[in-house]
Amino acid sequence: MPLLLGCIADDFTGATDLANNLVRAGMRVVQTIGVPTEPLQAQVDAVVVALKSRTLPPDEAVAQSLAALRWLQAQHVEQVYFKYCSTFDSWYRGDVRGNIGPVTEALMTALGCSLTIATPAFPDNQRTVFQGHLFVGDVLLSESGMKDHPLTPMNDANLVRVMQAQCQRPVGLVDYRVMAQGADAIRARLDQLRAQGVAVAVVDALSNDDLIRLGPALKGMPLITAGSGVAMGLPANWGLTPTPATSELPPAGGWQAVVSGSCSQATRGQVARFQARGGEAWSIDPLALIDEAAVDRCAKQALSWATPRLAQGPVLIYSTAEPTQVQAVQQQWGVQAAGERVEQTLARIAQGLVRAGVRQLVVAGGETSGACVQALQITQLHIGAQIDPGVPWCHAHSPLVNEALHLTLKSGNFGSEDFFHQAFVQLHLAPSRST
Ligand code: ADP
């Protein structure tokens, strides 16, 4: 079976979010960490190549994206999907504002694509586009928290203008009135824009219904650029519909553990809830991480605490802390070094847990997840059922132990309060397939 859809995502958790939406709409999906260097480990309909290009300068983001495209083309994918953030942010320095436009145009050229769309809309996640303007919840993007983002501030909500500033080719709009009329009207509007010389059409979307109506109008378009929302309308173009089989993973075995390096509000609640339920938990003291030997010592202590407890149920090892505690650590080591030392410690702990027989692992934190996946030498994740919005269980081979394990990577603010308990409950309730 050929691959139908090939996706290039500009960051790791964004890739998982897209993969999750595709699975929910009926596709079997593998997410790869970077451009694969070996064949896919599972038979799937779509692959999502996760890059780390969001915060790279345009020329580097273009080079990475084209490398991913070449790999996808070698797999003969029928359609390419470039996935960016639902707040449309990317590299930003002085007068160079964003790499979404340059990457889009490079992909268009490579694919011989005369017209593509652009929409970060994801109504389920409070991202809507109206008259080309991006709203985050009830406010314009330019009035949301993104206006003060330290790396990628967004102070213009007009996506036609934002995209035009990043593109050589003309940018146009498919507005909400057209979207409400359905796929034929959307197709006609796209044809009209193409005839006018427009190459990138920003698309309004106020609801999931808009995205479902958009799907058929994108059939056969060589390149789609979007957040993760557009994915929900695409699998139907290949006659695929949601079935439990799409998200089935092999049955889970082994011990259970949670490693948490996220200090986001939602994660702090999840750590507290896990302990309030009587869960066994060990906290890491980042102030003790004075050097490499201390990192090693700290990881060993956590592992000798955890190992005898694994047979009793899930254990939690965390560095999760309140903002004042995090600030104290950052003042001591500097923001970047503090982050890296904690990530290194938790990644080593994840390795130790898996070596000790953990085969169901929850990791909380985007950067923490990246560090743990790397430490486990995982390069491909087969995407399973959603636990909470944006967070699926995955199944991955870890060369570290030469075995597969179940893994979920939760970005900071995702997940219900009882996530660390529910994740395991749901893994065992979900239908599984034989290996
Ligand atoms: P999130 O998805 O919530 O943003 P991340 O894992 O991406 O979580 O980022 C959290 C960062 O904070 C990581 O670099 C992690 O190593 C660091 N960190 C975790 N705990 C602490 C702590 N107690 N003090 C300082 N930094 C910490």
Short mmCIF file of C-alpha atoms and ligand atoms in Angstrom, two decimals:
data_model
loop_
_atom_site.label_atom_id
_atom_site.label_comp_id
_atom_site.label_asym_id
_atom_site.label_seq_id
_atom_site.Cartn_x
_atom_site.Cartn_y
_atom_site.Cartn_z
CA MET A 1 0.00 0.00 0.00
CA PRO A 2 1.46 3.40 -0.93
CA LEU A 3 1.60 6.25 1.53
CA LEU A 4 -1.27 8.62 0.88
CA LEU A 5 -0.34 11.68 2.88
CA GLY A 6 3.16 12.91 3.72
CA CYS A 7 3.41 15.57 6.41
CA ILE A 8 6.22 17.87 7.43
CA ALA A 9 5.73 19.34 10.91
CA ASP A 10 7.84 22.21 12.17
CA ASP A 11 8.04 20.88 15.74
CA PHE A 12 7.75 17.72 17.78
CA THR A 13 4.53 18.14 19.77
CA GLY A 14 2.88 19.83 16.76
CA ALA A 15 3.64 16.68 14.79
CA THR A 16 1.92 14.53 17.42
CA ASP A 17 -1.08 16.86 17.42
CA LEU A 18 -1.41 16.48 13.62
CA ALA A 19 -0.86 12.72 13.74
CA ASN A 20 -3.53 12.44 16.43
CA ASN A 21 -6.08 14.31 14.27
CA LEU A 22 -5.31 12.11 11.26
CA VAL A 23 -5.76 8.93 13.31
CA ARG A 24 -9.05 10.21 14.67
CA ALA A 25 -10.25 10.87 11.12
CA GLY A 26 -9.40 7.37 9.91
CA MET A 27 -5.72 7.14 8.95
CA ARG A 28 -3.03 4.87 10.33
CA VAL A 29 -0.08 7.11 11.11
CA VAL A 30 3.60 6.95 12.00
CA GLN A 31 5.45 9.99 13.32
CA THR A 32 9.19 10.06 12.65
CA ILE A 33 11.75 12.03 14.62
CA GLY A 34 13.49 13.94 11.85
CA VAL A 35 13.86 12.61 8.32
CA PRO A 36 13.91 8.80 8.50
CA THR A 37 17.09 7.00 7.65
CA GLU A 38 15.48 3.56 7.66
CA PRO A 39 12.22 2.09 6.35
CA LEU A 40 8.97 2.71 8.22
CA GLN A 41 8.37 0.12 10.94
CA ALA A 42 4.61 -0.14 10.35
CA GLN A 43 2.14 -0.25 7.47
CA VAL A 44 0.41 3.15 7.51
CA ASP A 45 -1.57 5.63 5.40
CA ALA A 46 0.27 8.77 6.47
CA VAL A 47 3.62 9.72 7.91
CA VAL A 48 4.40 12.86 9.87
CA VAL A 49 8.06 13.90 9.78
CA ALA A 50 8.74 15.93 12.91
CA LEU A 51 11.36 18.63 12.38
CA LYS A 52 12.56 21.29 14.82
CA SER A 53 12.41 24.08 12.25
CA ARG A 54 9.94 26.50 13.82
CA THR A 55 12.60 28.62 15.43
CA LEU A 56 15.20 28.30 12.67
CA PRO A 57 16.06 31.09 10.21
CA PRO A 58 14.25 30.73 6.86
CA ASP A 59 17.16 29.27 4.87
CA GLU A 60 17.74 26.51 7.43
CA ALA A 61 14.02 25.80 7.80
CA VAL A 62 13.72 25.56 4.01
CA ALA A 63 16.69 23.18 3.76
CA GLN A 64 15.28 20.86 6.44
CA SER A 65 11.79 20.95 4.94
CA LEU A 66 13.09 20.16 1.44
CA ALA A 67 15.08 17.22 2.84
CA ALA A 68 11.87 15.91 4.40
CA LEU A 69 10.03 16.49 1.12
CA ARG A 70 12.62 14.51 -0.84
CA TRP A 71 12.15 11.57 1.51
CA LEU A 72 8.36 11.80 1.21
CA GLN A 73 8.59 11.99 -2.58
CA ALA A 74 10.75 8.87 -2.56
CA GLN A 75 7.84 7.15 -0.75
CA HIS A 76 5.50 8.37 -3.56
CA VAL A 77 3.09 10.19 -1.24
CA GLU A 78 0.04 11.52 -3.06
CA GLN A 79 -0.26 14.77 -1.11
CA VAL A 80 2.04 16.81 1.10
CA TYR A 81 0.94 18.66 4.26
CA PHE A 82 3.16 21.31 5.84
CA LYS A 83 2.08 21.70 9.48
CA TYR A 84 2.87 24.80 11.52
CA CYS A 85 1.70 26.26 14.80
CA SER A 86 -1.94 27.20 15.37
CA THR A 87 -0.71 30.67 16.32
CA PHE A 88 1.19 30.91 12.99
CA ASP A 89 4.42 31.84 14.71
CA SER A 90 7.91 30.94 13.56
CA TRP A 91 11.39 32.46 13.35
CA TYR A 92 11.31 36.20 14.01
CA ARG A 93 14.31 38.53 14.03
CA GLY A 94 14.05 42.21 13.25
CA ASP A 95 12.80 42.55 9.70
CA VAL A 96 12.75 38.81 8.92
CA ARG A 97 9.35 37.78 10.17
CA GLY A 98 8.68 34.13 9.86
CA ASN A 99 9.78 31.08 7.91
CA ILE A 100 6.29 29.76 7.08
CA GLY A 101 6.18 31.75 3.82
CA PRO A 102 9.66 30.76 2.61
CA VAL A 103 9.10 27.08 3.45
CA THR A 104 5.69 27.14 1.73
CA GLU A 105 7.12 28.67 -1.45
CA ALA A 106 10.10 26.30 -1.53
CA LEU A 107 7.76 23.32 -1.21
CA MET A 108 5.46 24.75 -3.90
CA THR A 109 8.37 25.13 -6.29
CA ALA A 110 9.65 21.63 -5.59
CA LEU A 111 6.19 20.15 -6.07
CA GLY A 112 5.23 22.28 -9.10
CA CYS A 113 2.21 23.51 -7.14
CA SER A 114 0.53 26.70 -8.42
CA LEU A 115 -1.91 27.21 -5.52
CA THR A 116 -1.96 26.13 -1.91
CA ILE A 117 -3.92 27.08 1.18
CA ALA A 118 -2.80 28.47 4.52
CA THR A 119 -4.86 28.25 7.68
CA PRO A 120 -3.81 27.63 11.27
CA ALA A 121 -7.49 27.24 12.28
CA PHE A 122 -8.17 24.60 14.95
CA PRO A 123 -11.58 25.42 16.45
CA ASP A 124 -11.36 22.56 18.99
CA ASN A 125 -8.35 24.38 20.36
CA GLN A 126 -9.89 27.87 20.24
CA ARG A 127 -8.07 28.93 17.07
CA THR A 128 -10.41 30.38 14.45
CA VAL A 129 -9.86 32.49 11.33
CA PHE A 130 -12.42 35.13 10.35
CA GLN A 131 -11.93 37.50 7.40
CA GLY A 132 -8.33 36.34 7.37
CA HIS A 133 -7.82 37.34 11.01
CA LEU A 134 -6.64 34.74 13.52
CA PHE A 135 -8.41 34.61 16.85
CA VAL A 136 -7.05 32.88 19.95
CA GLY A 137 -10.14 32.22 22.01
CA ASP A 138 -12.11 35.47 22.05
CA VAL A 139 -9.25 37.81 21.16
CA LEU A 140 -7.24 38.61 18.08
CA LEU A 141 -3.85 36.92 17.91
CA SER A 142 -2.22 40.34 18.28
CA GLU A 143 -4.02 40.85 21.60
CA SER A 144 -3.34 37.34 22.90
CA GLY A 145 -0.38 36.20 24.98
CA MET A 146 1.48 35.69 21.67
CA LYS A 147 2.10 39.43 21.41
CA ASP A 148 4.69 39.12 24.18
CA HIS A 149 6.22 35.78 23.21
CA PRO A 150 9.96 35.98 23.94
CA LEU A 151 11.08 34.29 20.70
CA THR A 152 8.27 34.63 18.20
CA PRO A 153 6.01 37.61 18.99
CA MET A 154 2.89 37.96 16.84
CA ASN A 155 1.56 41.51 16.70
CA ASP A 156 -0.50 41.31 13.53
CA ALA A 157 -3.57 39.05 13.38
CA ASN A 158 -4.22 39.63 9.66
CA LEU A 159 -2.87 36.42 8.15
CA VAL A 160 -3.13 37.65 4.56
CA ARG A 161 -0.81 40.51 5.49
CA VAL A 162 1.45 38.34 7.66
CA MET A 163 1.78 35.67 4.94
CA GLN A 164 2.25 38.26 2.20
CA ALA A 165 5.12 39.78 4.15
CA GLN A 166 6.80 36.36 4.11
CA CYS A 167 6.01 35.40 0.48
CA GLN A 168 7.11 36.52 -2.97
CA ARG A 169 3.89 35.22 -4.55
CA PRO A 170 0.47 36.87 -4.14
CA VAL A 171 -1.67 35.86 -1.16
CA GLY A 172 -5.50 35.90 -1.23
CA LEU A 173 -8.47 34.92 0.95
CA VAL A 174 -11.30 32.37 0.93
CA ASP A 175 -13.69 34.02 3.34
CA TYR A 176 -16.22 32.58 5.79
CA ARG A 177 -19.18 33.18 3.44
CA VAL A 178 -17.64 30.93 0.80
CA MET A 179 -16.70 28.40 3.47
CA ALA A 180 -20.33 28.18 4.62
CA GLN A 181 -21.48 27.26 1.10
CA GLY A 182 -19.58 24.01 0.90
CA ALA A 183 -16.90 22.25 -1.10
CA ASP A 184 -18.09 23.27 -4.58
CA ALA A 185 -18.11 26.96 -3.69
CA ILE A 186 -14.70 26.64 -2.02
CA ARG A 187 -13.31 24.91 -5.10
CA ALA A 188 -14.76 27.63 -7.35
CA ARG A 189 -13.23 30.35 -5.19
CA LEU A 190 -9.83 28.61 -5.24
CA ASP A 191 -10.05 28.40 -9.07
CA GLN A 192 -10.94 32.09 -9.20
CA LEU A 193 -7.97 33.02 -7.01
CA ARG A 194 -5.66 30.88 -9.12
CA ALA A 195 -6.92 32.64 -12.26
CA GLN A 196 -6.13 35.96 -10.59
CA GLY A 197 -2.56 34.82 -10.01
CA VAL A 198 -2.92 34.15 -6.29
CA ALA A 199 -0.61 31.37 -5.09
CA VAL A 200 -1.46 31.13 -1.38
CA ALA A 201 -5.08 31.27 -0.21
CA VAL A 202 -5.64 32.02 3.46
CA VAL A 203 -8.81 30.16 4.45
CA ASP A 204 -11.34 31.25 7.06
CA ALA A 205 -12.62 28.57 9.41
CA LEU A 206 -14.92 29.22 12.34
CA SER A 207 -15.84 25.67 13.21
CA ASN A 208 -14.98 22.04 12.59
CA ASP A 209 -17.81 22.06 10.02
CA ASP A 210 -15.83 24.56 7.94
CA LEU A 211 -12.80 22.27 8.05
CA ILE A 212 -14.88 19.23 7.09
CA ARG A 213 -16.37 21.17 4.14
CA LEU A 214 -12.87 22.26 3.15
CA GLY A 215 -11.57 18.68 2.94
CA PRO A 216 -13.09 17.64 -0.41
CA ALA A 217 -12.04 20.95 -2.01
CA LEU A 218 -8.41 20.04 -1.26
CA LYS A 219 -8.54 16.69 -3.05
CA GLY A 220 -5.64 16.48 -5.49
CA MET A 221 -3.95 19.70 -4.29
CA PRO A 222 -0.25 18.75 -4.22
CA LEU A 223 0.52 20.82 -1.10
CA ILE A 224 -1.57 21.86 1.88
CA THR A 225 -0.19 24.19 4.55
CA ALA A 226 -2.07 24.42 7.83
CA GLY A 227 -2.19 23.88 11.57
CA SER A 228 -3.48 20.48 12.63
CA GLY A 229 -7.21 21.25 12.18
CA VAL A 230 -7.40 20.80 8.38
CA ALA A 231 -6.33 17.17 8.88
CA MET A 232 -9.78 16.20 10.10
CA GLY A 233 -11.31 16.66 6.63
CA LEU A 234 -8.66 14.86 4.57
CA PRO A 235 -8.83 11.07 5.16
CA ALA A 236 -12.35 11.01 3.65
CA ASN A 237 -10.79 12.03 0.31
CA TRP A 238 -9.34 8.52 0.17
CA GLY A 239 -12.57 6.91 1.38
CA LEU A 240 -11.17 6.46 4.90
CA THR A 241 -13.44 6.81 7.90
CA PRO A 242 -12.73 6.57 11.62
CA THR A 243 -12.64 3.00 12.89
CA PRO A 244 -11.19 1.61 16.12
CA ALA A 245 -8.70 -0.38 14.01
CA THR A 246 -6.94 2.80 12.93
CA SER A 247 -5.69 3.50 16.43
CA GLU A 248 -5.05 -0.06 17.54
CA LEU A 249 -1.61 -0.73 18.98
CA PRO A 250 -0.16 -4.03 20.17
CA PRO A 251 -1.23 -5.05 23.70
CA ALA A 252 0.61 -3.29 26.51
CA GLY A 253 2.89 -5.12 28.93
CA GLY A 254 5.70 -4.37 31.35
CA TRP A 255 5.85 -1.91 34.24
CA GLN A 256 4.30 1.57 34.27
CA ALA A 257 6.00 4.89 35.02
CA VAL A 258 5.60 8.64 34.65
CA VAL A 259 8.51 11.04 34.16
CA SER A 260 7.57 14.69 34.47
CA GLY A 261 9.78 17.67 33.68
CA SER A 262 6.97 20.05 32.82
CA CYS A 263 6.31 22.89 35.25
CA SER A 264 3.17 24.07 33.45
CA GLN A 265 0.05 24.66 35.46
CA ALA A 266 -1.80 21.61 34.13
CA THR A 267 1.16 19.32 34.90
CA ARG A 268 1.50 20.69 38.42
CA GLY A 269 -2.15 19.76 38.98
CA GLN A 270 -1.55 16.29 37.52
CA VAL A 271 1.45 15.64 39.77
CA ALA A 272 -0.53 16.73 42.83
CA ARG A 273 -3.51 14.62 41.84
CA PHE A 274 -1.38 11.50 41.29
CA GLN A 275 0.05 11.86 44.80
CA ALA A 276 -3.35 12.66 46.34
CA ARG A 277 -4.59 9.36 44.91
CA GLY A 278 -1.82 7.61 46.82
CA GLY A 279 0.56 7.16 43.89
CA GLU A 280 4.25 6.58 44.68
CA ALA A 281 6.29 9.66 43.70
CA TRP A 282 9.91 10.80 43.89
CA SER A 283 10.93 14.40 43.40
CA ILE A 284 14.22 15.56 41.94
CA ASP A 285 16.03 18.51 43.46
CA PRO A 286 17.48 20.53 40.55
CA LEU A 287 19.59 22.60 42.95
CA ALA A 288 21.62 19.45 43.63
CA LEU A 289 22.56 19.09 39.95
CA ILE A 290 25.86 20.89 40.32
CA ASP A 291 27.79 18.90 37.74
CA GLU A 292 27.76 15.81 35.52
CA ALA A 293 28.53 13.50 38.45
CA ALA A 294 25.61 14.99 40.38
CA VAL A 295 23.27 14.39 37.45
CA ASP A 296 24.38 10.78 37.43
CA ARG A 297 24.01 10.43 41.20
CA CYS A 298 20.56 11.99 41.19
CA ALA A 299 19.37 9.66 38.39
CA LYS A 300 20.75 6.61 40.24
CA GLN A 301 19.03 7.61 43.49
CA ALA A 302 15.69 8.00 41.72
CA LEU A 303 16.12 4.65 40.00
CA SER A 304 17.04 2.78 43.16
CA TRP A 305 13.95 4.24 44.78
CA ALA A 306 11.75 3.33 41.80
CA THR A 307 12.94 -0.15 40.86
CA PRO A 308 11.59 -2.11 43.86
CA ARG A 309 8.28 -0.25 43.58
CA LEU A 310 7.57 -0.93 39.91
CA ALA A 311 5.74 -4.19 40.62
CA GLN A 312 3.15 -2.32 42.72
CA GLY A 313 1.89 0.00 40.00
CA PRO A 314 2.90 3.20 38.26
CA VAL A 315 5.61 5.33 39.85
CA LEU A 316 6.10 9.04 39.21
CA ILE A 317 9.49 10.75 39.08
CA TYR A 318 9.25 14.50 38.68
CA SER A 319 11.09 17.80 38.71
CA THR A 320 7.79 19.65 38.32
CA ALA A 321 7.78 22.65 40.62
CA GLU A 322 6.03 25.96 41.34
CA PRO A 323 7.21 29.06 39.42
CA THR A 324 9.08 30.50 42.44
CA GLN A 325 11.07 27.28 42.85
CA VAL A 326 11.83 27.19 39.12
CA GLN A 327 13.05 30.79 39.29
CA ALA A 328 15.37 29.94 42.16
CA VAL A 329 16.88 27.12 40.12
CA GLN A 330 17.19 29.33 37.05
CA GLN A 331 18.91 32.03 39.09
CA GLN A 332 21.37 29.46 40.35
CA TRP A 333 22.26 27.82 37.00
CA GLY A 334 20.91 30.16 34.31
CA VAL A 335 17.71 29.40 32.39
CA GLN A 336 19.23 27.26 29.66
CA ALA A 337 21.65 25.28 31.81
CA ALA A 338 18.92 24.62 34.39
CA GLY A 339 16.63 23.26 31.66
CA GLU A 340 19.36 21.10 30.16
CA ARG A 341 20.51 19.60 33.47
CA VAL A 342 16.99 18.66 34.47
CA GLU A 343 16.26 17.24 31.00
CA GLN A 344 19.48 15.23 31.09
CA THR A 345 18.62 13.81 34.52
CA LEU A 346 15.09 12.85 33.54
CA ALA A 347 16.26 11.37 30.23
CA ARG A 348 18.74 9.19 32.11
CA ILE A 349 15.96 8.15 34.49
CA ALA A 350 13.72 7.25 31.54
CA GLN A 351 16.55 5.07 30.19
CA GLY A 352 16.97 3.37 33.57
CA LEU A 353 13.24 2.77 33.94
CA VAL A 354 13.01 1.17 30.52
CA ARG A 355 16.08 -0.95 31.23
CA ALA A 356 14.33 -2.05 34.46
CA GLY A 357 11.32 -3.26 32.48
CA VAL A 358 9.02 -0.25 32.15
CA ARG A 359 7.10 -0.66 28.90
CA GLN A 360 4.34 1.89 29.53
CA LEU A 361 5.86 5.31 29.93
CA VAL A 362 4.19 8.70 30.28
CA VAL A 363 6.46 11.72 29.74
CA ALA A 364 5.21 15.20 30.63
CA GLY A 365 6.78 18.25 28.97
CA GLY A 366 7.60 19.05 25.35
CA GLU A 367 11.35 19.52 25.80
CA THR A 368 11.46 16.73 28.35
CA SER A 369 9.77 14.42 25.84
CA GLY A 370 12.33 15.31 23.19
CA ALA A 371 15.16 14.48 25.60
CA CYS A 372 13.60 11.17 26.70
CA VAL A 373 12.78 10.02 23.16
CA GLN A 374 16.35 10.77 22.14
CA ALA A 375 17.76 8.93 25.16
CA LEU A 376 15.64 5.91 24.29
CA GLN A 377 16.98 6.16 20.71
CA ILE A 378 13.44 6.17 19.36
CA THR A 379 13.08 7.34 15.75
CA GLN A 380 9.52 6.34 14.88
CA LEU A 381 6.26 6.48 16.82
CA HIS A 382 3.20 4.55 15.73
CA ILE A 383 0.24 6.68 16.80
CA GLY A 384 -2.61 5.08 18.76
CA ALA A 385 -5.76 6.20 20.53
CA GLN A 386 -6.18 9.65 22.02
CA ILE A 387 -6.08 9.88 25.82
CA ASP A 388 -7.02 13.55 25.99
CA PRO A 389 -7.18 16.14 23.17
CA GLY A 390 -3.82 16.29 21.41
CA VAL A 391 -2.25 13.45 23.44
CA PRO A 392 -2.32 9.92 22.00
CA TRP A 393 -0.65 6.72 23.17
CA CYS A 394 2.15 5.71 20.82
CA HIS A 395 4.08 2.50 20.26
CA ALA A 396 7.77 2.68 19.51
CA HIS A 397 10.81 0.47 19.18
CA SER A 398 13.65 1.42 21.51
CA PRO A 399 17.04 0.15 20.28
CA LEU A 400 18.27 0.76 23.84
CA VAL A 401 16.53 -2.43 24.97
CA ASN A 402 15.79 -3.78 21.49
CA GLU A 403 12.10 -3.93 22.37
CA ALA A 404 9.00 -1.89 21.75
CA LEU A 405 7.18 0.10 24.41
CA HIS A 406 4.05 2.18 24.83
CA LEU A 407 4.78 5.83 25.27
CA THR A 408 2.78 9.01 25.61
CA LEU A 409 4.33 12.44 25.29
CA LYS A 410 2.23 15.12 26.95
CA SER A 411 3.01 18.72 26.24
CA GLY A 412 2.80 20.95 29.31
CA ASN A 413 -0.70 22.30 29.38
CA PHE A 414 -2.47 19.29 27.90
CA GLY A 415 -4.40 16.62 29.71
CA SER A 416 -7.03 16.37 32.43
CA GLU A 417 -6.06 16.53 36.10
CA ASP A 418 -6.18 12.76 36.47
CA PHE A 419 -4.06 12.21 33.35
CA PHE A 420 -1.27 10.22 35.02
CA HIS A 421 -3.79 7.66 36.22
CA GLN A 422 -6.25 7.75 33.33
CA ALA A 423 -3.56 7.31 30.68
CA PHE A 424 -2.85 3.77 31.96
CA VAL A 425 -6.52 2.96 32.46
CA GLN A 426 -7.27 3.96 28.88
CA LEU A 427 -4.32 2.05 27.49
CA HIS A 428 -5.77 -1.13 28.91
CA LEU A 429 -9.32 -0.35 27.82
CA ALA A 430 -8.31 0.48 24.25
CA PRO A 431 -8.73 -2.31 21.72
CA SER A 432 -5.37 -3.75 20.78
CA ARG A 433 -4.14 -5.87 17.93
CA SER A 434 -1.78 -8.77 17.88
CA THR A 435 1.82 -7.99 16.96
P1 ADP B 1 6.33 22.19 29.00
O1 ADP B 1 5.77 21.33 27.89
O2 ADP B 1 5.44 22.26 30.20
O3 ADP B 1 6.80 23.54 28.50
P2 ADP B 1 9.06 21.30 28.87
O4 ADP B 1 9.61 19.96 29.18
O5 ADP B 1 8.98 21.67 27.40
O6 ADP B 1 7.62 21.42 29.55
O7 ADP B 1 9.90 22.44 29.54
C1 ADP B 1 10.16 22.46 30.90
C2 ADP B 1 11.62 22.90 31.07
O8 ADP B 1 11.83 23.22 32.44
C3 ADP B 1 12.60 21.79 30.72
O9 ADP B 1 13.73 22.33 30.10
C4 ADP B 1 12.94 21.22 32.10
O10 ADP B 1 14.20 20.59 32.10
C5 ADP B 1 12.92 22.45 32.94
N1 ADP B 1 12.63 22.16 34.36
C6 ADP B 1 11.88 21.16 34.83
N2 ADP B 1 11.78 21.22 36.16
C7 ADP B 1 12.50 22.27 36.56
C8 ADP B 1 12.78 22.86 37.82
N3 ADP B 1 12.29 22.35 38.95
N4 ADP B 1 13.56 23.97 37.85
C9 ADP B 1 14.04 24.49 36.71
N5 ADP B 1 13.81 24.00 35.49
C10 ADP B 1 13.05 22.90 35.41
#
